[in-house]
Coordinates of N, CA, C and O and ligand atoms in Angstrom, one line a residue:
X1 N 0.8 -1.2 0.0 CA 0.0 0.0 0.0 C 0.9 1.3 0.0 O 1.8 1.5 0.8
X2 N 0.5 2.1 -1.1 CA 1.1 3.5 -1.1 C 1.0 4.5 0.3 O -0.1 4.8 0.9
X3 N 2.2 5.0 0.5 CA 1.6 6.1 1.6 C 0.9 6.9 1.7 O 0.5 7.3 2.8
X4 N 0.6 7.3 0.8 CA -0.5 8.7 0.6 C -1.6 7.9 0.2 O -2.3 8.4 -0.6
X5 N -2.0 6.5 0.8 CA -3.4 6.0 0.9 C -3.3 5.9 2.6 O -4.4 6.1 3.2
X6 N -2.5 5.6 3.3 CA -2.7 5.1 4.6 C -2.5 6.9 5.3 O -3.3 7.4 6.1
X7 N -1.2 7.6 4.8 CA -1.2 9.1 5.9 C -1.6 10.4 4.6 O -1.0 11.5 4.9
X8 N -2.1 10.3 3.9 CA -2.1 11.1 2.5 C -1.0 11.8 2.3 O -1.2 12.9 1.9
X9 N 0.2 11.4 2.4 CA 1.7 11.9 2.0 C 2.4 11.7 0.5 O 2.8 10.6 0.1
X10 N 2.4 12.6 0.0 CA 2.5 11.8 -1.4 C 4.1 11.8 -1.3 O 4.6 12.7 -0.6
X11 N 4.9 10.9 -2.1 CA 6.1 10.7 -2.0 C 6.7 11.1 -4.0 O 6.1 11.2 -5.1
X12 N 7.8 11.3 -3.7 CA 8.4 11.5 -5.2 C 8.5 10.7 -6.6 O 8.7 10.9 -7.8
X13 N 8.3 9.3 -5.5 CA 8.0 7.9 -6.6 C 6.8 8.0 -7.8 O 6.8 7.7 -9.0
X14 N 5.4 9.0 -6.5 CA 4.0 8.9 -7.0 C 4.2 9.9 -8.2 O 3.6 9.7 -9.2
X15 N 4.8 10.7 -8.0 CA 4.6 11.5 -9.1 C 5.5 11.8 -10.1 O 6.7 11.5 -10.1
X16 N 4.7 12.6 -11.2 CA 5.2 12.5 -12.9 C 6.1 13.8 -12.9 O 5.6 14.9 -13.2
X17 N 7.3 13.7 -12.6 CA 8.2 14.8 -12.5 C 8.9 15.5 -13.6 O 9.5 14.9 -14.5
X18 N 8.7 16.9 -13.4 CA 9.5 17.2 -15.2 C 11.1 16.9 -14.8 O 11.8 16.6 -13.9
X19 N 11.2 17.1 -16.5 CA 12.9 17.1 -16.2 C 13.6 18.6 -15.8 O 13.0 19.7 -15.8
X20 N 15.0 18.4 -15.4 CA 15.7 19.8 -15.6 C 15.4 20.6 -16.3 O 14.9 21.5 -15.7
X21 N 15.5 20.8 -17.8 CA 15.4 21.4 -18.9 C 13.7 21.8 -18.2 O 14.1 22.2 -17.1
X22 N 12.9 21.8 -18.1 CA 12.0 22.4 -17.4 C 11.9 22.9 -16.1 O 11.4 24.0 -15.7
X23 N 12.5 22.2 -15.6 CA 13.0 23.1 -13.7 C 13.8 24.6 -14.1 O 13.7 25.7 -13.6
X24 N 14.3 24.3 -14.8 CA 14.9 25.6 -15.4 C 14.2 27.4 -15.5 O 14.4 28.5 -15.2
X25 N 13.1 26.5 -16.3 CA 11.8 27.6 -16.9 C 11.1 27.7 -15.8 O 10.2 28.5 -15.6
X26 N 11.5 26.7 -15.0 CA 9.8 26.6 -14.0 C 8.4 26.2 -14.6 O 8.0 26.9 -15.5
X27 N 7.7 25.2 -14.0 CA 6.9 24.8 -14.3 C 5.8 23.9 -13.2 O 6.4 23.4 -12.2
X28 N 4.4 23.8 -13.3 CA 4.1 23.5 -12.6 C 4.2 21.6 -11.7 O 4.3 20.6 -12.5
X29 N 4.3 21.5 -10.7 CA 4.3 20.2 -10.4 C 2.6 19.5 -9.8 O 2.0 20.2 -9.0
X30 N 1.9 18.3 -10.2 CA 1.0 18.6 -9.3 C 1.2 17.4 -8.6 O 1.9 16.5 -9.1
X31 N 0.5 17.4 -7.0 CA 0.8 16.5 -6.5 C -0.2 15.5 -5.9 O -0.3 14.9 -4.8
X32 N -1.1 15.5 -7.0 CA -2.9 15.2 -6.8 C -3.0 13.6 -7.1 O -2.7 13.2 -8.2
X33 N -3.3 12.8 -5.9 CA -2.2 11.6 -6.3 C -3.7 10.4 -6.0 O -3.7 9.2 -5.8
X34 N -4.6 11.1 -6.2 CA -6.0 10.2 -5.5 C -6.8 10.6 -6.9 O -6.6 11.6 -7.5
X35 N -7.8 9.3 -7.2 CA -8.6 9.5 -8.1 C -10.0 10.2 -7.9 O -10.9 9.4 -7.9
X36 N -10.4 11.7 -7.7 CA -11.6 12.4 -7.1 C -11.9 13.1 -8.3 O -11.0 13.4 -9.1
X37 N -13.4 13.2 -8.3 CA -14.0 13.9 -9.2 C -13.3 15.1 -9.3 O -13.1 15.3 -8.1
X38 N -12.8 15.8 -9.7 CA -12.4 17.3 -9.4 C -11.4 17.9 -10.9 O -10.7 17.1 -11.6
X39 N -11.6 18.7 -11.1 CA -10.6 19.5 -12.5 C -10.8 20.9 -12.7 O -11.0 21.2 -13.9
X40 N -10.7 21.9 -11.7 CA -11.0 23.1 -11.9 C -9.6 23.8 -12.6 O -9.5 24.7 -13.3
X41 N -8.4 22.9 -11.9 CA -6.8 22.7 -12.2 C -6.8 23.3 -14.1 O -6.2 24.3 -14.5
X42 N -7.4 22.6 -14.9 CA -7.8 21.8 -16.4 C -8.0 23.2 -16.7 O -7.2 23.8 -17.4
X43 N -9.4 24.0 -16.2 CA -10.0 25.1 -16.7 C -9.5 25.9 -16.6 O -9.9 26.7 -17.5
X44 N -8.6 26.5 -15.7 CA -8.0 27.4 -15.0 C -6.2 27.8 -15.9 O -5.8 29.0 -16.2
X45 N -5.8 26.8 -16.2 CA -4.5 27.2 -17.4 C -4.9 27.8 -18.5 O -5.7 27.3 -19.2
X46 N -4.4 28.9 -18.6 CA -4.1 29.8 -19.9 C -3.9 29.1 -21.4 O -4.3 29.1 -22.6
X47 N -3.1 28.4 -20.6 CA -1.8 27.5 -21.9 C -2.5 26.2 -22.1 O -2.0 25.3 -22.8
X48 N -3.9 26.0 -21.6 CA -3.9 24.1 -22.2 C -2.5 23.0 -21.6 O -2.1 21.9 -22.0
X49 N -2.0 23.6 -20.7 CA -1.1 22.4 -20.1 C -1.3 21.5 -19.6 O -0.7 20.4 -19.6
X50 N -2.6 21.9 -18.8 CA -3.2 20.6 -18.1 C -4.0 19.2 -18.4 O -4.5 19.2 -17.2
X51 N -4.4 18.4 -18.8 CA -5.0 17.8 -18.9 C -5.5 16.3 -18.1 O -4.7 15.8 -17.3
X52 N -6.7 15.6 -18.5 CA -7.2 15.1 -17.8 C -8.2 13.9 -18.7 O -9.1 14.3 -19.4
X53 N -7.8 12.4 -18.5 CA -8.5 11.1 -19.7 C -9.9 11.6 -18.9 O -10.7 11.5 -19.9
X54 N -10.6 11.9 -18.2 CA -11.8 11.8 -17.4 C -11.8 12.9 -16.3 O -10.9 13.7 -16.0
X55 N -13.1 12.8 -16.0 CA -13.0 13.9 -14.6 C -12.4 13.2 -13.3 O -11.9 13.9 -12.4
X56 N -12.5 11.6 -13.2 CA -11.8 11.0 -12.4 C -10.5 10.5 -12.8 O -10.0 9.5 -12.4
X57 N -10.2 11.1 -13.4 CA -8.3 10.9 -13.8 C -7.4 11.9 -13.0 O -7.5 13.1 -12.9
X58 N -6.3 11.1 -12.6 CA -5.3 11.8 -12.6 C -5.0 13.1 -13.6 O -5.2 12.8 -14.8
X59 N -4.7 14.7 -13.3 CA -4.3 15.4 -14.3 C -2.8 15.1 -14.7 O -2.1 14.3 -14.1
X60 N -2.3 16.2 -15.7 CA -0.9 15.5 -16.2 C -0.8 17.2 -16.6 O -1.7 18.0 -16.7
X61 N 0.8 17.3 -16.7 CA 0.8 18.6 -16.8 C 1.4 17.7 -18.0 O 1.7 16.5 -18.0
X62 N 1.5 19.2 -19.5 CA 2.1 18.8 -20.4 C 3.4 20.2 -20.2 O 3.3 21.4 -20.2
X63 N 4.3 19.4 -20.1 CA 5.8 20.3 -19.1 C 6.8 21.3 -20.5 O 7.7 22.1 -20.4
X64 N 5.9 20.7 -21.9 CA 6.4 21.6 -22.9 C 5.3 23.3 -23.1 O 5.4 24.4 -23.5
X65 N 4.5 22.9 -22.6 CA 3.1 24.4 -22.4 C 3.4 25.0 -21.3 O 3.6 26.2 -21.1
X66 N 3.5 24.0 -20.3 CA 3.6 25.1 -19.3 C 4.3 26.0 -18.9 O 5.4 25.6 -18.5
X67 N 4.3 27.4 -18.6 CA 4.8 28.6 -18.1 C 5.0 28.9 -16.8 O 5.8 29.7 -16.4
X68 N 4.4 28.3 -16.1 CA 4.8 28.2 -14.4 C 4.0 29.7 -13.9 O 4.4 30.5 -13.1
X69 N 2.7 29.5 -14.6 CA 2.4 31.2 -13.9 C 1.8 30.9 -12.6 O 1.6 31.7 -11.7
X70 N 1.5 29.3 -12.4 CA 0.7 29.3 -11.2 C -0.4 29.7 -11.1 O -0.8 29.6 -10.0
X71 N -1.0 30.2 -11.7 CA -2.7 30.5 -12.3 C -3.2 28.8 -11.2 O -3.9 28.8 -10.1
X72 N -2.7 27.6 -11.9 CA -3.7 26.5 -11.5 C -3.6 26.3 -9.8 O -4.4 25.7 -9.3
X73 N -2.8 26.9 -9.3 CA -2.3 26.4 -7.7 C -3.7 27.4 -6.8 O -3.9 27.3 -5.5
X74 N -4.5 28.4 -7.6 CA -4.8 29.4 -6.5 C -6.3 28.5 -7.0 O -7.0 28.8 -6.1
X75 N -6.9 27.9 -7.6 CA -7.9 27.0 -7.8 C -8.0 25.5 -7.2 O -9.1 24.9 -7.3
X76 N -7.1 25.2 -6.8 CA -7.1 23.6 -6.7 C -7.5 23.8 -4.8 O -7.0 24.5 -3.9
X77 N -8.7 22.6 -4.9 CA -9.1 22.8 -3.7 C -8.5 21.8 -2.7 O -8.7 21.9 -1.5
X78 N -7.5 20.8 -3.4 CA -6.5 20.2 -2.4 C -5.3 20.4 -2.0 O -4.7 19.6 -1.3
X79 N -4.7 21.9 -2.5 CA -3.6 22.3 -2.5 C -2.7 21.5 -2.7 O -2.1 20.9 -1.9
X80 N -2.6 21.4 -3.9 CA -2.0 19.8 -4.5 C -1.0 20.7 -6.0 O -0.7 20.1 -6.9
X81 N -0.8 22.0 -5.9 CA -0.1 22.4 -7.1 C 1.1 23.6 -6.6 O 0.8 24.7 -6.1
X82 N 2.4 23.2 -6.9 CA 3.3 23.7 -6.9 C 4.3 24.2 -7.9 O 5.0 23.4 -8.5
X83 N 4.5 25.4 -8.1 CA 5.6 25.7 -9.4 C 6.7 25.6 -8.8 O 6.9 26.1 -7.7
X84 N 8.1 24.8 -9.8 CA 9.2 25.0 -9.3 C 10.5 25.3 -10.1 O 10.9 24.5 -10.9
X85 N 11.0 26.5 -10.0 CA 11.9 27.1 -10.7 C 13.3 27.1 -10.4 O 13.7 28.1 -9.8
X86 N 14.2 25.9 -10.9 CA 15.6 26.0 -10.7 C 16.8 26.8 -11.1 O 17.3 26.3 -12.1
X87 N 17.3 27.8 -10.5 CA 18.2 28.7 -11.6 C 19.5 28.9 -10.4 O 19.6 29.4 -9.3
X88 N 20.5 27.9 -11.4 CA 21.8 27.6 -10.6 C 21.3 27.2 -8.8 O 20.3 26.5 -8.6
X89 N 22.0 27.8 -7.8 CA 22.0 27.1 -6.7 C 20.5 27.4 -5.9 O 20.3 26.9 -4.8
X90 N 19.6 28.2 -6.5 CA 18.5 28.3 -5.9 C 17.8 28.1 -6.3 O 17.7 28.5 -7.4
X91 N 16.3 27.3 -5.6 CA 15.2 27.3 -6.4 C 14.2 28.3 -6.1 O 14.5 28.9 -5.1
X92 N 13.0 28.8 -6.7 CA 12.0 29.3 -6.3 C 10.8 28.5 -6.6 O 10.5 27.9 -7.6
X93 N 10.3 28.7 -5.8 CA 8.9 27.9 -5.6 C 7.6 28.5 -4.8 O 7.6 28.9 -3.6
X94 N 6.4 28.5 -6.1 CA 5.1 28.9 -5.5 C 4.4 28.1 -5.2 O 4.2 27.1 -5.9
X95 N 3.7 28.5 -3.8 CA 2.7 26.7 -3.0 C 1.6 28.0 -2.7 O 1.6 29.2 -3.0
X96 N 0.8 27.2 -2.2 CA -0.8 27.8 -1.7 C -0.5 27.8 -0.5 O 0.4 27.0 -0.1
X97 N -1.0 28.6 0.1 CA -1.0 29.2 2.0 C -1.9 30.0 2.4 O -2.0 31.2 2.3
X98 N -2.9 28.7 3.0 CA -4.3 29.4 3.5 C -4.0 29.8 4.9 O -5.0 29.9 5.6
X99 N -2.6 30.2 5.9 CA -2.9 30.3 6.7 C -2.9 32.0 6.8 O -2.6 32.7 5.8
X100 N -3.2 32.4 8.2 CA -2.8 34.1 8.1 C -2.6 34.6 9.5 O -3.4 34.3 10.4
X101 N -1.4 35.3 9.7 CA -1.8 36.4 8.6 C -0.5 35.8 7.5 O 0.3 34.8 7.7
X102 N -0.6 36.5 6.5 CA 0.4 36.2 5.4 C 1.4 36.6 6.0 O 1.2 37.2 7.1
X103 N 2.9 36.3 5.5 CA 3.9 36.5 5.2 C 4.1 37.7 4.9 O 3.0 38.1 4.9
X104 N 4.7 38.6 4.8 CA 5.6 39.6 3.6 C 6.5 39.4 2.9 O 7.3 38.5 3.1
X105 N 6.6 40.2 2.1 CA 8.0 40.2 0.9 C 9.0 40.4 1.5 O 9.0 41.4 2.3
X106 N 9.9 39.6 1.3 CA 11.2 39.9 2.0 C 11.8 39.0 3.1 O 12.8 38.5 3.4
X107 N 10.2 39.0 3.6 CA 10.6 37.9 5.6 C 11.1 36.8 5.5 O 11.0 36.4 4.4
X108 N 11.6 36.1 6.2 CA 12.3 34.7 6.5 C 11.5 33.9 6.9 O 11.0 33.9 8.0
X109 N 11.3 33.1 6.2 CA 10.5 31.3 6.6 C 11.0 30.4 7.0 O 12.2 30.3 6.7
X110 N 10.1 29.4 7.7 CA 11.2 28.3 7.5 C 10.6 27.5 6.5 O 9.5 27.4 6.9
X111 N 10.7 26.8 5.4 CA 10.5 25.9 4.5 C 10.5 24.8 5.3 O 11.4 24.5 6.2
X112 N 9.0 23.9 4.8 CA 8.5 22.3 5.4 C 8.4 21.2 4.1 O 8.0 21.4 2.9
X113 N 8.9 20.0 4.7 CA 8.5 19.4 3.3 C 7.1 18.4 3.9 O 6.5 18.5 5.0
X114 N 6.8 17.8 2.9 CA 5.6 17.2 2.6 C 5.3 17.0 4.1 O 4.3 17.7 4.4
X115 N 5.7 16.2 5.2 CA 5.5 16.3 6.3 C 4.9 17.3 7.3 O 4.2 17.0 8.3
X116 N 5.4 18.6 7.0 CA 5.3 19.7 8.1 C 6.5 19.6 9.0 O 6.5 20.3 10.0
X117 N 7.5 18.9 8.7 CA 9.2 19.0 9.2 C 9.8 20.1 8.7 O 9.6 20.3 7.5
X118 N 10.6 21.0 9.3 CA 11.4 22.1 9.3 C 12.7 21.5 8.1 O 13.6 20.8 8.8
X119 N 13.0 21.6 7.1 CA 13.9 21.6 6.5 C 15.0 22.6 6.4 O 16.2 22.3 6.4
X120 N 14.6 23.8 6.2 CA 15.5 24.5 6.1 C 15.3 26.3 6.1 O 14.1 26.6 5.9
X121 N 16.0 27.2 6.2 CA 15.3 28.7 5.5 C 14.9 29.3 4.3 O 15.7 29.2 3.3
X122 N 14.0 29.8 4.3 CA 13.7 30.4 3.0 C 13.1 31.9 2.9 O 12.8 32.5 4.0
X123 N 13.0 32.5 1.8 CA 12.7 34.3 2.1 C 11.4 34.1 1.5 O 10.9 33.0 1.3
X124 N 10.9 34.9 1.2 CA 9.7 35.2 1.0 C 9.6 36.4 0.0 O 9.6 37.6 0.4
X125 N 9.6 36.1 -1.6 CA 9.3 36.7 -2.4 C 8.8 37.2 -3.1 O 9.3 38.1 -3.9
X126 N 7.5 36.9 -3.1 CA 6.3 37.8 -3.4 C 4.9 37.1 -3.0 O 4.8 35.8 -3.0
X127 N 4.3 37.4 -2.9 CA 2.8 37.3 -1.9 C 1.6 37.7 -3.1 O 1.6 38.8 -3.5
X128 N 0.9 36.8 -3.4 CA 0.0 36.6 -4.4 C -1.4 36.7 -3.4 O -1.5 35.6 -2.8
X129 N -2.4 37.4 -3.1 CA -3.7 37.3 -2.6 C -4.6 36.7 -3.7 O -4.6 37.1 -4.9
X130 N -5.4 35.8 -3.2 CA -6.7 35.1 -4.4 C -7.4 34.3 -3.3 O -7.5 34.1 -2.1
X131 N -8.0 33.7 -4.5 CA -8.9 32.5 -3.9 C -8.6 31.6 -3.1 O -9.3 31.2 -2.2
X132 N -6.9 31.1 -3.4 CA -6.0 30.6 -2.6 C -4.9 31.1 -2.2 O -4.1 30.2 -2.6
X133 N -4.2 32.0 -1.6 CA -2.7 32.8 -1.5 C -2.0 32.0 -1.7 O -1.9 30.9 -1.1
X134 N -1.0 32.7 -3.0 CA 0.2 31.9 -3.4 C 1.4 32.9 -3.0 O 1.5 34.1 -3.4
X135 N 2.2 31.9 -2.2 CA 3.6 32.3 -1.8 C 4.6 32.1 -2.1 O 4.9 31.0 -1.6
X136 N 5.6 32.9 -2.8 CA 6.6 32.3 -3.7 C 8.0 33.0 -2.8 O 8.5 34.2 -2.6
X137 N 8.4 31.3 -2.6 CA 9.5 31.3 -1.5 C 10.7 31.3 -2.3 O 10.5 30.8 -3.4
X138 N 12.2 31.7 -1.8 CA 13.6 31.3 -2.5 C 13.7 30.4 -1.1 O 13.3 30.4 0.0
X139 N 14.5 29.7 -1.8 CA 15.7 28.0 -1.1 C 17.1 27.8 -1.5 O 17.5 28.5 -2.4
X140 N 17.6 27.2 -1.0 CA 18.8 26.4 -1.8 C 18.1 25.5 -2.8 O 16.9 25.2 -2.5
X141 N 18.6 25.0 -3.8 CA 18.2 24.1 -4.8 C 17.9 23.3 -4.4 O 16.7 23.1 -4.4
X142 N 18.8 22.3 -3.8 CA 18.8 20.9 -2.9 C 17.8 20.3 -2.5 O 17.5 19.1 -2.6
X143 N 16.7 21.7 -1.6 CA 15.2 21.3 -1.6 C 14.6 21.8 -2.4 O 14.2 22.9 -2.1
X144 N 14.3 21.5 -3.1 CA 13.1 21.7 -4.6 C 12.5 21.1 -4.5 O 11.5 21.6 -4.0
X145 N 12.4 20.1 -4.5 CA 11.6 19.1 -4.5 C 11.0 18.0 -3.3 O 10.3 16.9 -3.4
X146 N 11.6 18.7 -2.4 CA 10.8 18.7 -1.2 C 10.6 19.8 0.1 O 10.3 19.4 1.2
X147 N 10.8 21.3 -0.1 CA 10.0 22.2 0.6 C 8.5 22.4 -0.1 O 8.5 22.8 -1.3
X148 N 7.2 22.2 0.5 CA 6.2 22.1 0.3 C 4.9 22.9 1.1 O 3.7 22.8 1.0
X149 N 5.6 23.5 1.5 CA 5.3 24.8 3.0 C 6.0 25.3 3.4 O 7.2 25.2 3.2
X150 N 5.1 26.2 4.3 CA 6.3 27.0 4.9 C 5.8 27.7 6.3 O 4.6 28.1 6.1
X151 N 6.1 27.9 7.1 CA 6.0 28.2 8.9 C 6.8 29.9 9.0 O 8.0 30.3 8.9
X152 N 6.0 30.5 9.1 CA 5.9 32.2 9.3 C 6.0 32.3 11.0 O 5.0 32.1 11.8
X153 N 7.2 32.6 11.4 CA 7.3 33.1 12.8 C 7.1 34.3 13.0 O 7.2 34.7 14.1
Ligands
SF4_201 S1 1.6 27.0 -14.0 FE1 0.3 28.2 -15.4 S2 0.9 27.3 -17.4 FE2 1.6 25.8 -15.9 S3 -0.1 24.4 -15.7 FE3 -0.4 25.9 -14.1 S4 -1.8 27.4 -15.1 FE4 -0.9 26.2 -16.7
SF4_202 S1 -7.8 21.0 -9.0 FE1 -6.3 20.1 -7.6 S2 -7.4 18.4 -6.5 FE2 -8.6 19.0 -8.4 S3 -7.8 17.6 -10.0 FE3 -6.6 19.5 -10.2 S4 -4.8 19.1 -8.9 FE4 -6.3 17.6 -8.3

């Protein structure tokens, strides 16, 4: 049995990862790892990157469309969408963050991965208000692909 059926953790195995040559541009990751009616993700891209065999399918990003605007992350009601942008030793990465108060531009986080474990620091570079607040953190590269939150002291 997969983890993200017994603690809903999704792990890096479960999902469809772009390559470098897209971490580069930044692009969306999703981490929607359960078969649920749901696809607002689908309607919400500009670019047609998303797609979906059914309304109960897994979506799939197509990693050559996508632009990484994060448009799909402030719709998805499982917070299951993250953009991640690698350029040399640092990444940037936008997640959803319903908690408040927000962040500000500039402040120090600590970056969490999938767990809610303290990995490491991160700044806080721009603050998106919507349907869902998107917060777009800098890291070291190293965690890209697993800071997935982030803890505002
Ligand atoms: S990040 Fe933007 S371009 Fe990429 S899948 Fe999401 S909405 Fe589409
Ligand atoms: S909106 Fe979110 S939860 Fe719904 S299908 Fe898309 S990624 Fe999954």
């Amino acid at each position: 049995m997969k983890r993200w059926e017994t603690e809903g953790i999704a792990e890096l195995a479960d999902l469809n990862l772009p390559e470098e040559e897209h971490l580069k541009k930044g692009v969306a990751i999703i981490e929607c790892i359960q078969e649920i009616p749901c696809n607002p993700c689908v309607d919400a891209c500009p670019f047609n990157a998303i797609s979906m065999e059914n309304i109960n399918a897994l979506p799939i990003v197509d990693y050559e469309k996508c632009v990484g605007c994060g448009k799909c992350i402030e719709v998805c009601p499982g917070l299951a969408i993250f953009v991640v942008k690698i350029i040399n030793e640092k990444a940037i990465i936008m997640l959803p963050y319903e908690f408040l108060p927000l962040p500000k531009e500039g402040q120090k986080v600590k970056a969490l991965d999938r767990e809610g474990k303290e990995i490491c620091d991160a700044v806080v570079k721009k603050v998106r208000e919507g349907k869902t607040n998107v917060i777009t953190i800098e890291l070291p590269a190293e965690h890209a692909m697993n800071a997935r939150n982030i803890r505002v002291r």
